[in-house]
Amino acid sequence: VDTDRDAHGNGINIAARIEPFAAPGSIAISQQVLDQVRDRVGLPLKKMGRLALKNIESPPEVYRFVLPWESMEPARFLATVSKGVRGWMGSLRSPAHASLAVAITGALIVGGILVKSLRPATEVEVALRETTSPLPNHWEIALGTSSKKGVAWKPFDPAHAQEFVDEVNGPYLLRLRFPAEKKFEHPAIVLGLIAQRHEAYLNGHFIGGSKTFADLVSYSVGSDLSSDHENEIVVKAESHLSLSPGLYILPGIPPQIGEFDAITSIVDTKHFRGNVVQTVYLAVCLLTAAATLLYAAFRRRRKHFYSALFLAAGAIGVSFYNSYAIQNLDFHVYRLLNLLSYVGAILALTSIDYEARGQRKKEAGNNLFGLAFATVATLLLVVGSVRPSAYLFRLEILFGFAALYGVFALRNFYQNAPKRKTSDTILLRAFGSVVVGVTASIFLAKAPSVLGWTVPVFSEIHYDYVRQAAIGYPILFALAVFGLSIVDYIRKTHEIYYKQKKDDLILGLANVIAKSEDYSESIKLVQSRVAEFLNATRSTIYLLDPTGKTLQAGYLHGSETVKSAVEGTIDAAAGILGYCLKTQAPVWVEDISTDERFRNLYRARAEDPGAARTYRTGSFIVAPIQIGRNVFGVITVADRKDGQPFTAEDFSLFYLASKDLSLIVSQLQSTASTKLKLVA
């Protein structure tokens, strides 16, 4: 319609919506235009697909012409890059593609398992035990730098190093005396150390040292080891205030002595896994959390935000076992991050729970509690000067509150919530149990020595399990998200594919009706297309006779066996078909054996073996064929090939198709009536 030098209409709207998809200087057209100019333009075409156009309910296929200058290599390269950028931006808008992106990210994190970066420390213990001999773990400590006579040596148990946290600040000495029970060809000693700088001496001779932190080191001792007399190791170290002063032996690994080559191989492997691979793993976790956070901000998805928070908290928890983090962070910040990692993980899971339940006020209150806890913890642990022993006391109290908070959250996770998805429930219960268990274990492991409680101390094996759980739960969470994302991607892709097929079917039916010349053939075509789309094995169209008392089976879809079982004439007032005609409304039955409306009818037919076979799956749809008050008959569809019941979406589509079919049937009967009058 032309009005005042302007144009309006559906074609104008479609052209306006297609225009943004054409790059400057290029031409994009719809399927309808292509049908008109296909043989008149000597330029290649590229299919852009069925694009989502604003305010256009049935978007057409869109194509673009490849113009002569676009065939040049630079332009082709730029076009490829531009297409890739547009595709990436489009993926952020597509739930299916976004889920696939999360799945790919999860696959990168799975690489942490493939390189076996998180094997338990007990494997190192077993490997060393098979190749070395343990030394007595009876150390002595002295403050200062001189090891001459007169130095005040005190017994030092690495497992209770917290007794010296207020004393060890600067240089100190560690001493161990031991006999060599057997001879080695190339002897070496294994120690675990926490120190900024240390030097090791065996029987007064320098055997090695380091200027940085080393969690497991080996020293070649050569001829300095005496097999006839008692040997003495002296470690000169210097450390700032620390919550783990002196010698730190890894769980279950006392000082060891063995052959140099075998020990070096084990220690180097441990360094690679602990320093290199775990650092890469930590970086990937943080990058993944950052990417998820950006996506959550872009799409305003709170659940994605909490998932990013959980993964980031888990990654910070992993840093507690990373040598670079231990070396470069002050113990105040280092331990605060360790506390906040578990509190942040519990906070994220709790907020996910409230978000899934739809409890916005509790979700906001939980977030405020998390911020308040982080603020209080920072003020108590970082601000101001405090002795290490007092710091440990405060830290343990805060871990106790974190454990109580986790127990409260875990109780909610195990409560049933109707609005919460099954996948969310599994994630909350599984990872909530792990995080709360680790937090409570840390609290109970430190409480006896700090608070003076008589709580049983965990064994080294139990400590190792807790340590591996703390390291492993972020990657396990990523694996769980990876699996759920794959399932979600498949589901959403199937939904999109189904909707596209549904659009194509509706457009196809409209096209059949518009171009219909042989109405009888058009009815068969519409019936078969709908039945095949719904995956049904049979469909029947019953038409009312002129008297309106009987229904005649006019059109059958299915195998010959199915067709032979269809009753040719049916009472128009009886059964489910009669119910449909009487109510003039479609009927959808998921299971005829449990449907209250037709229970008596089902029982009556079940007594007749010949009639009962018509209810093979017990699920079917019946819709009236009518226009206004004029009823022409009914159409049925039954027995899905996969044995599943018809869905609500199948029902709505079938009812829509019956409306289209009513147009053709009305035209057919009108034409037949006209022909009868002409013959008369």
Coordinates of C-alpha atoms in Angstrom, one line a residue, residues 202-626:
L202 CA 75.0 -33.6 56.7
N203 CA 77.7 -34.3 59.3
G204 CA 79.0 -30.7 58.9
H205 CA 79.1 -30.8 55.0
F206 CA 76.8 -28.7 52.8
I207 CA 74.6 -31.0 50.7
G208 CA 72.1 -28.5 49.2
G209 CA 69.6 -25.7 49.7
S210 CA 67.1 -23.4 48.2
K211 CA 66.2 -19.7 48.2
T212 CA 62.5 -20.4 47.6
F213 CA 59.7 -22.6 49.0
A214 CA 60.0 -26.3 48.2
D215 CA 57.5 -28.8 49.4
L216 CA 59.6 -31.9 48.7
V217 CA 63.3 -31.9 48.1
S218 CA 66.1 -34.4 47.7
Y219 CA 69.8 -34.0 48.4
S220 CA 72.6 -36.2 47.1
V221 CA 74.8 -36.9 50.1
G222 CA 77.6 -39.0 48.5
S223 CA 80.4 -40.0 50.9
D224 CA 79.1 -37.7 53.6
L225 CA 76.8 -40.4 54.8
S226 CA 78.4 -42.6 57.5
S227 CA 77.4 -46.2 57.9
D228 CA 79.5 -46.7 61.0
H229 CA 78.5 -43.8 63.2
E230 CA 75.4 -41.8 63.9
N231 CA 74.7 -39.1 61.2
E232 CA 73.4 -35.6 61.9
I233 CA 71.4 -33.4 59.5
V234 CA 71.3 -29.7 60.3
V235 CA 69.0 -27.4 58.4
K236 CA 69.6 -23.7 58.6
A237 CA 66.5 -21.8 57.6
E238 CA 65.0 -18.4 57.7
S239 CA 61.3 -17.7 57.7
H240 CA 58.9 -14.9 58.4
L241 CA 56.0 -15.4 60.8
S242 CA 54.1 -18.4 59.6
L243 CA 51.4 -20.7 60.8
S244 CA 53.4 -23.8 59.8
P245 CA 57.0 -23.0 60.9
G246 CA 60.0 -25.3 60.6
L247 CA 60.0 -28.5 58.8
Y248 CA 56.8 -29.5 57.1
I249 CA 56.5 -33.2 56.2
L250 CA 54.0 -34.1 53.6
P251 CA 51.2 -36.5 54.9
G252 CA 52.7 -39.9 55.7
I253 CA 56.2 -39.0 54.4
P254 CA 58.9 -38.9 57.1
P255 CA 62.5 -38.2 56.1
Q256 CA 63.7 -40.9 53.7
I257 CA 67.0 -42.2 52.5
G258 CA 67.6 -44.2 49.3
E259 CA 69.2 -44.3 45.8
F260 CA 69.6 -40.9 44.1
D261 CA 68.2 -41.8 40.6
A262 CA 65.0 -43.4 41.9
I263 CA 64.3 -40.6 44.4
T264 CA 65.0 -37.8 41.9
S265 CA 62.5 -39.3 39.4
I266 CA 59.8 -39.3 42.1
V267 CA 60.6 -35.8 43.4
D268 CA 60.7 -34.4 39.8
T269 CA 57.3 -35.9 39.0
K270 CA 55.9 -34.5 42.2
H271 CA 57.2 -31.0 41.4
F272 CA 55.8 -31.2 37.9
R273 CA 52.3 -32.2 39.1
G274 CA 52.3 -29.9 42.1
N275 CA 53.9 -26.8 40.6
V276 CA 53.3 -26.8 36.9
V277 CA 50.2 -28.8 36.1
Q278 CA 48.2 -27.7 39.2
T279 CA 49.1 -24.1 38.4
V280 CA 47.8 -24.5 34.8
Y281 CA 44.7 -26.2 36.3
L282 CA 44.2 -23.4 38.7
A283 CA 44.5 -20.8 35.9
V284 CA 42.0 -22.7 33.7
C285 CA 39.5 -22.9 36.6
L286 CA 39.8 -19.1 37.2
L287 CA 39.5 -18.3 33.5
T288 CA 36.4 -20.6 33.3
A289 CA 34.9 -18.9 36.3
A290 CA 35.6 -15.5 34.7
A291 CA 34.1 -16.5 31.4
T292 CA 31.0 -17.9 33.2
L293 CA 30.7 -14.7 35.2
L294 CA 30.8 -12.6 32.0
Y295 CA 28.2 -14.7 30.4
A296 CA 26.0 -14.4 33.5
A297 CA 26.4 -10.7 33.5
F298 CA 25.6 -10.5 29.8
R299 CA 22.6 -12.7 29.9
R300 CA 21.6 -11.7 33.5
R301 CA 21.5 -15.3 34.6
R302 CA 21.8 -15.6 38.4
K303 CA 22.4 -19.3 38.3
H304 CA 25.4 -18.9 36.0
F305 CA 26.7 -16.3 38.3
Y306 CA 26.5 -18.6 41.3
S307 CA 28.1 -21.4 39.3
A308 CA 31.0 -19.1 38.5
L309 CA 31.3 -18.1 42.1
F310 CA 31.4 -21.8 43.2
L311 CA 34.1 -22.6 40.6
A312 CA 36.1 -19.5 41.5
A313 CA 35.9 -20.4 45.2
G314 CA 37.0 -24.0 44.5
A315 CA 39.9 -22.6 42.4
I316 CA 41.0 -20.4 45.3
G317 CA 40.8 -23.4 47.6
V318 CA 43.1 -25.3 45.2
S319 CA 45.6 -22.4 45.5
F320 CA 46.0 -23.3 49.2
Y321 CA 48.0 -26.4 48.0
N322 CA 50.0 -24.6 45.3
S323 CA 53.6 -23.8 46.0
Y324 CA 53.6 -20.5 44.1
A325 CA 50.7 -19.2 46.2
I326 CA 52.4 -20.3 49.4
Q327 CA 55.6 -18.6 48.4
N328 CA 54.2 -15.3 47.2
L329 CA 51.3 -14.6 49.6
D330 CA 51.5 -13.4 53.1
F331 CA 50.1 -16.0 55.5
H332 CA 47.3 -13.6 56.6
V333 CA 45.9 -13.2 53.1
Y334 CA 46.8 -16.8 52.3
R335 CA 44.8 -18.3 55.1
L336 CA 41.9 -15.8 54.7
L337 CA 41.5 -16.9 51.0
N338 CA 41.5 -20.5 52.2
L339 CA 38.6 -19.7 54.6
L340 CA 36.7 -17.6 52.1
S341 CA 37.0 -20.3 49.4
Y342 CA 34.9 -22.7 51.5
V343 CA 32.5 -20.0 52.7
G344 CA 32.1 -18.8 49.1
A345 CA 31.4 -22.3 47.8
I346 CA 28.7 -22.9 50.5
L347 CA 27.2 -19.4 49.7
A348 CA 27.1 -20.2 46.0
L349 CA 25.3 -23.5 46.5
T350 CA 22.9 -22.0 49.0
S351 CA 22.0 -19.2 46.6
I352 CA 21.6 -21.7 43.7
D353 CA 19.1 -23.6 46.0
Y354 CA 17.1 -20.4 46.8
E355 CA 17.1 -19.4 43.2
A356 CA 15.9 -22.8 42.1
R357 CA 13.1 -22.6 44.7
G358 CA 12.1 -19.1 43.6
Q359 CA 12.8 -17.6 47.1
R360 CA 14.2 -14.3 46.1
K361 CA 14.2 -12.7 49.6
K362 CA 16.1 -15.6 51.2
E363 CA 18.5 -15.6 48.2
A364 CA 19.2 -11.9 48.8
G365 CA 19.6 -12.4 52.6
N366 CA 22.0 -15.3 52.0
N367 CA 24.1 -13.1 49.7
L368 CA 24.2 -10.3 52.3
F369 CA 25.2 -12.8 55.0
G370 CA 28.1 -13.9 52.8
L371 CA 29.3 -10.3 52.3
A372 CA 29.0 -9.6 56.0
F373 CA 31.0 -12.8 56.9
A374 CA 33.7 -11.9 54.3
T375 CA 33.9 -8.3 55.8
V376 CA 34.2 -9.5 59.4
A377 CA 36.7 -12.2 58.5
T378 CA 38.9 -9.7 56.7
L379 CA 38.8 -7.3 59.6
L380 CA 39.7 -10.0 62.1
L381 CA 42.4 -11.7 60.1
V382 CA 44.1 -9.0 58.0
V383 CA 43.5 -5.6 59.5
G384 CA 45.8 -4.8 62.4
S385 CA 48.7 -6.6 64.0
V386 CA 48.0 -9.9 65.7
R387 CA 50.3 -12.7 67.0
P388 CA 50.2 -15.9 65.0
S389 CA 48.7 -17.9 67.9
A390 CA 45.9 -15.4 68.3
Y391 CA 45.4 -15.4 64.5
L392 CA 45.1 -19.2 64.6
F393 CA 42.4 -18.9 67.3
R394 CA 40.4 -16.4 65.3
L395 CA 40.8 -18.5 62.2
E396 CA 39.5 -21.6 63.9
I397 CA 36.5 -19.8 65.4
L398 CA 35.6 -18.5 61.9
F399 CA 36.0 -22.0 60.4
G400 CA 33.7 -23.2 63.1
F401 CA 31.0 -20.7 62.0
A402 CA 31.6 -21.7 58.4
A403 CA 31.1 -25.4 59.3
L404 CA 27.8 -24.5 61.1
Y405 CA 26.7 -22.4 58.1
G406 CA 27.4 -25.4 55.9
V407 CA 25.5 -27.8 58.0
F408 CA 22.5 -25.4 57.9
A409 CA 22.8 -25.1 54.1
L410 CA 23.2 -28.9 53.7
R411 CA 20.0 -29.5 55.7
N412 CA 18.1 -27.4 53.1
F413 CA 19.8 -29.2 50.2
Y414 CA 18.3 -32.5 51.4
Q415 CA 14.8 -31.1 51.8
N416 CA 12.5 -31.7 48.9
A417 CA 11.7 -28.7 46.8
P418 CA 8.9 -29.0 44.1
K419 CA 10.3 -26.1 42.0
R420 CA 13.9 -27.4 42.0
K421 CA 15.1 -29.4 39.0
T422 CA 16.4 -32.9 39.6
S423 CA 19.8 -32.0 38.2
D424 CA 20.1 -29.1 40.6
T425 CA 19.1 -31.3 43.6
I426 CA 21.8 -33.8 42.7
L427 CA 24.5 -31.1 42.3
L428 CA 23.5 -29.4 45.6
R429 CA 23.5 -32.6 47.6
A430 CA 26.7 -34.1 46.2
F431 CA 28.9 -31.0 46.2
G432 CA 27.3 -29.5 49.3
S433 CA 28.2 -32.7 51.2
V434 CA 31.8 -32.5 49.9
V435 CA 32.3 -28.8 50.7
V436 CA 30.7 -29.0 54.2
G437 CA 32.6 -32.2 54.9
V438 CA 35.9 -30.6 54.0
T439 CA 35.2 -27.5 56.0
A440 CA 34.1 -29.4 59.1
S441 CA 37.2 -31.7 58.8
I442 CA 39.5 -28.7 58.7
F443 CA 37.9 -27.2 61.8
L444 CA 38.1 -30.5 63.7
A445 CA 41.6 -31.2 62.6
K446 CA 42.9 -27.8 64.0
A447 CA 40.5 -27.3 66.9
P448 CA 42.3 -29.6 69.5
S449 CA 45.7 -27.8 69.3
V450 CA 44.3 -24.3 69.0
L451 CA 41.3 -24.4 71.3
G452 CA 42.5 -27.1 73.7
W453 CA 39.7 -29.4 72.9
T454 CA 39.9 -33.2 73.4
V455 CA 38.8 -34.1 69.8
P456 CA 40.3 -37.2 68.2
V457 CA 43.0 -36.1 65.8
F458 CA 42.6 -37.2 62.2
S459 CA 45.2 -39.7 60.8
E460 CA 47.4 -38.8 58.0
I461 CA 45.3 -41.0 55.6
H462 CA 42.2 -39.1 56.6
Y463 CA 43.9 -35.8 56.1
D464 CA 45.0 -36.9 52.6
Y465 CA 41.4 -37.8 51.7
V466 CA 40.3 -34.3 52.9
R467 CA 43.1 -32.7 50.9
Q468 CA 42.2 -34.6 47.7
A469 CA 38.5 -33.7 48.2
A470 CA 39.4 -30.0 48.5
I471 CA 41.6 -30.2 45.4
G472 CA 39.2 -32.4 43.4
Y473 CA 35.7 -30.9 43.9
P474 CA 36.2 -28.0 41.5
I475 CA 37.1 -30.3 38.7
L476 CA 34.3 -32.7 39.6
F477 CA 31.9 -29.8 39.6
A478 CA 33.2 -28.8 36.1
L479 CA 32.7 -32.4 35.0
A480 CA 29.1 -32.4 36.3
V481 CA 28.4 -29.1 34.6
F482 CA 30.0 -30.5 31.4
G483 CA 27.7 -33.6 31.4
L484 CA 24.6 -31.6 32.2
S485 CA 25.5 -29.0 29.5
I486 CA 25.8 -31.8 26.9
V487 CA 22.4 -33.1 27.9
D488 CA 21.0 -29.6 27.9
Y489 CA 22.6 -28.9 24.5
I490 CA 21.1 -32.1 23.0
R491 CA 17.7 -31.3 24.5
K492 CA 17.6 -27.7 23.3
T493 CA 18.9 -28.7 19.9
H494 CA 16.2 -31.2 19.6
E495 CA 13.6 -28.6 20.7
I496 CA 14.9 -26.1 18.1
Y497 CA 14.9 -28.9 15.4
Y498 CA 11.4 -29.8 16.4
K499 CA 10.2 -26.2 16.2
Q500 CA 11.8 -25.8 12.8
K501 CA 10.2 -29.0 11.5
K502 CA 6.9 -27.8 13.0
D503 CA 7.2 -24.4 11.2
D504 CA 8.0 -26.2 7.9
L505 CA 5.0 -28.5 8.4
I506 CA 2.6 -25.5 9.0
L507 CA 3.9 -23.6 6.0
G508 CA 3.7 -26.8 3.9
L509 CA 0.1 -27.4 4.9
A510 CA -0.8 -23.8 4.2
N511 CA 0.9 -24.2 0.8
V512 CA -1.1 -27.4 0.1
I513 CA -4.4 -25.6 0.9
A514 CA -3.5 -22.5 -1.2
K515 CA -2.6 -24.6 -4.3
S516 CA -5.2 -27.3 -3.8
E517 CA -6.9 -28.3 -7.1
D518 CA -7.7 -32.0 -6.3
Y519 CA -9.3 -31.7 -2.8
S520 CA -9.4 -35.4 -2.2
E521 CA -5.6 -35.7 -2.8
S522 CA -4.9 -32.7 -0.7
I523 CA -6.8 -34.2 2.2
K524 CA -4.7 -37.4 1.9
L525 CA -1.5 -35.3 1.7
V526 CA -2.3 -33.2 4.8
Q527 CA -3.3 -36.3 6.8
S528 CA -0.2 -38.3 5.9
R529 CA 2.1 -35.3 6.7
V530 CA 0.6 -34.7 10.1
A531 CA 0.6 -38.4 11.0
E532 CA 4.2 -38.8 9.9
F533 CA 5.3 -35.7 11.8
L534 CA 3.6 -37.1 15.0
N535 CA 5.3 -40.4 14.4
A536 CA 1.9 -42.1 14.4
T537 CA 1.3 -45.5 12.8
R538 CA -2.3 -44.8 11.9
S539 CA -4.8 -42.0 11.2
T540 CA -8.4 -42.1 10.1
I541 CA -10.7 -39.4 8.8
Y542 CA -14.4 -40.1 9.5
L543 CA -17.0 -38.0 7.5
L544 CA -20.6 -37.6 8.6
D545 CA -23.2 -39.0 6.3
P546 CA -26.0 -36.6 5.1
T547 CA -28.3 -37.7 7.9
G548 CA -25.6 -37.0 10.6
K549 CA -26.2 -40.3 12.4
T550 CA -23.2 -42.3 11.2
L551 CA -19.5 -41.7 10.5
Q552 CA -17.9 -43.2 7.4
A553 CA -14.2 -44.0 7.3
G554 CA -13.2 -42.0 4.3
Y555 CA -9.4 -41.6 4.5
L556 CA -7.0 -44.1 6.1
H557 CA -3.3 -43.7 6.8
G558 CA -1.1 -46.6 7.8
S559 CA -0.2 -50.1 6.8
E560 CA -2.6 -52.5 5.1
T561 CA -2.9 -54.4 8.4
V562 CA -3.9 -51.2 10.2
K563 CA -6.3 -50.2 7.5
S564 CA -8.0 -53.6 7.6
A565 CA -8.7 -53.2 11.3
V566 CA -10.6 -49.9 10.9
E567 CA -14.3 -50.0 11.2
G568 CA -16.0 -48.6 8.1
T569 CA -19.2 -47.3 9.7
I570 CA -19.5 -46.0 13.3
D571 CA -22.5 -44.6 15.2
A572 CA -21.9 -40.8 15.4
A573 CA -23.3 -40.7 18.9
A574 CA -21.3 -43.5 20.4
G575 CA -17.8 -43.8 21.9
I576 CA -15.0 -41.3 21.9
L577 CA -15.8 -40.1 18.4
G578 CA -19.4 -39.4 19.5
Y579 CA -18.0 -37.6 22.6
C580 CA -15.9 -35.4 20.3
L581 CA -18.8 -34.6 18.0
K582 CA -21.1 -33.8 20.9
T583 CA -18.7 -31.4 22.6
Q584 CA -17.2 -30.1 19.3
A585 CA -13.9 -30.1 21.0
P586 CA -10.7 -32.1 20.5
V587 CA -9.9 -35.0 22.8
W588 CA -6.4 -35.9 23.9
V589 CA -5.9 -39.2 25.8
E590 CA -2.5 -40.1 27.2
D591 CA -3.5 -43.5 28.6
I592 CA -7.0 -44.8 27.9
S593 CA -6.7 -47.3 30.8
T594 CA -6.4 -44.5 33.4
D595 CA -8.5 -41.8 31.8
E596 CA -11.5 -41.1 34.0
R597 CA -13.6 -39.8 31.1
F598 CA -13.6 -43.1 29.2
R599 CA -12.9 -45.7 32.0
N600 CA -16.2 -47.5 31.4
L601 CA -15.8 -47.5 27.7
Y602 CA -12.3 -49.0 28.0
R603 CA -13.5 -51.8 30.3
A604 CA -16.3 -52.6 27.9
R605 CA -14.1 -52.8 24.9
A606 CA -11.4 -54.7 26.8
E607 CA -13.9 -57.5 27.3
D608 CA -14.0 -57.9 23.5
P609 CA -10.6 -59.3 22.3
G610 CA -11.3 -58.1 18.8
A611 CA -12.1 -54.6 19.8
A612 CA -9.4 -54.3 22.5
R613 CA -6.7 -54.4 19.9
T614 CA -7.6 -50.9 18.7
Y615 CA -6.0 -49.7 22.0
R616 CA -2.4 -50.8 21.4
T617 CA -0.7 -47.9 23.1
G618 CA -3.7 -46.4 24.8
S619 CA -2.8 -42.9 23.6
F620 CA -4.5 -41.0 20.8
I621 CA -5.9 -37.7 19.7
V622 CA -9.3 -37.0 18.1
A623 CA -10.3 -33.6 16.7
P624 CA -13.5 -32.4 15.0
I625 CA -13.5 -31.3 11.4
Q626 CA -15.7 -28.2 11.4

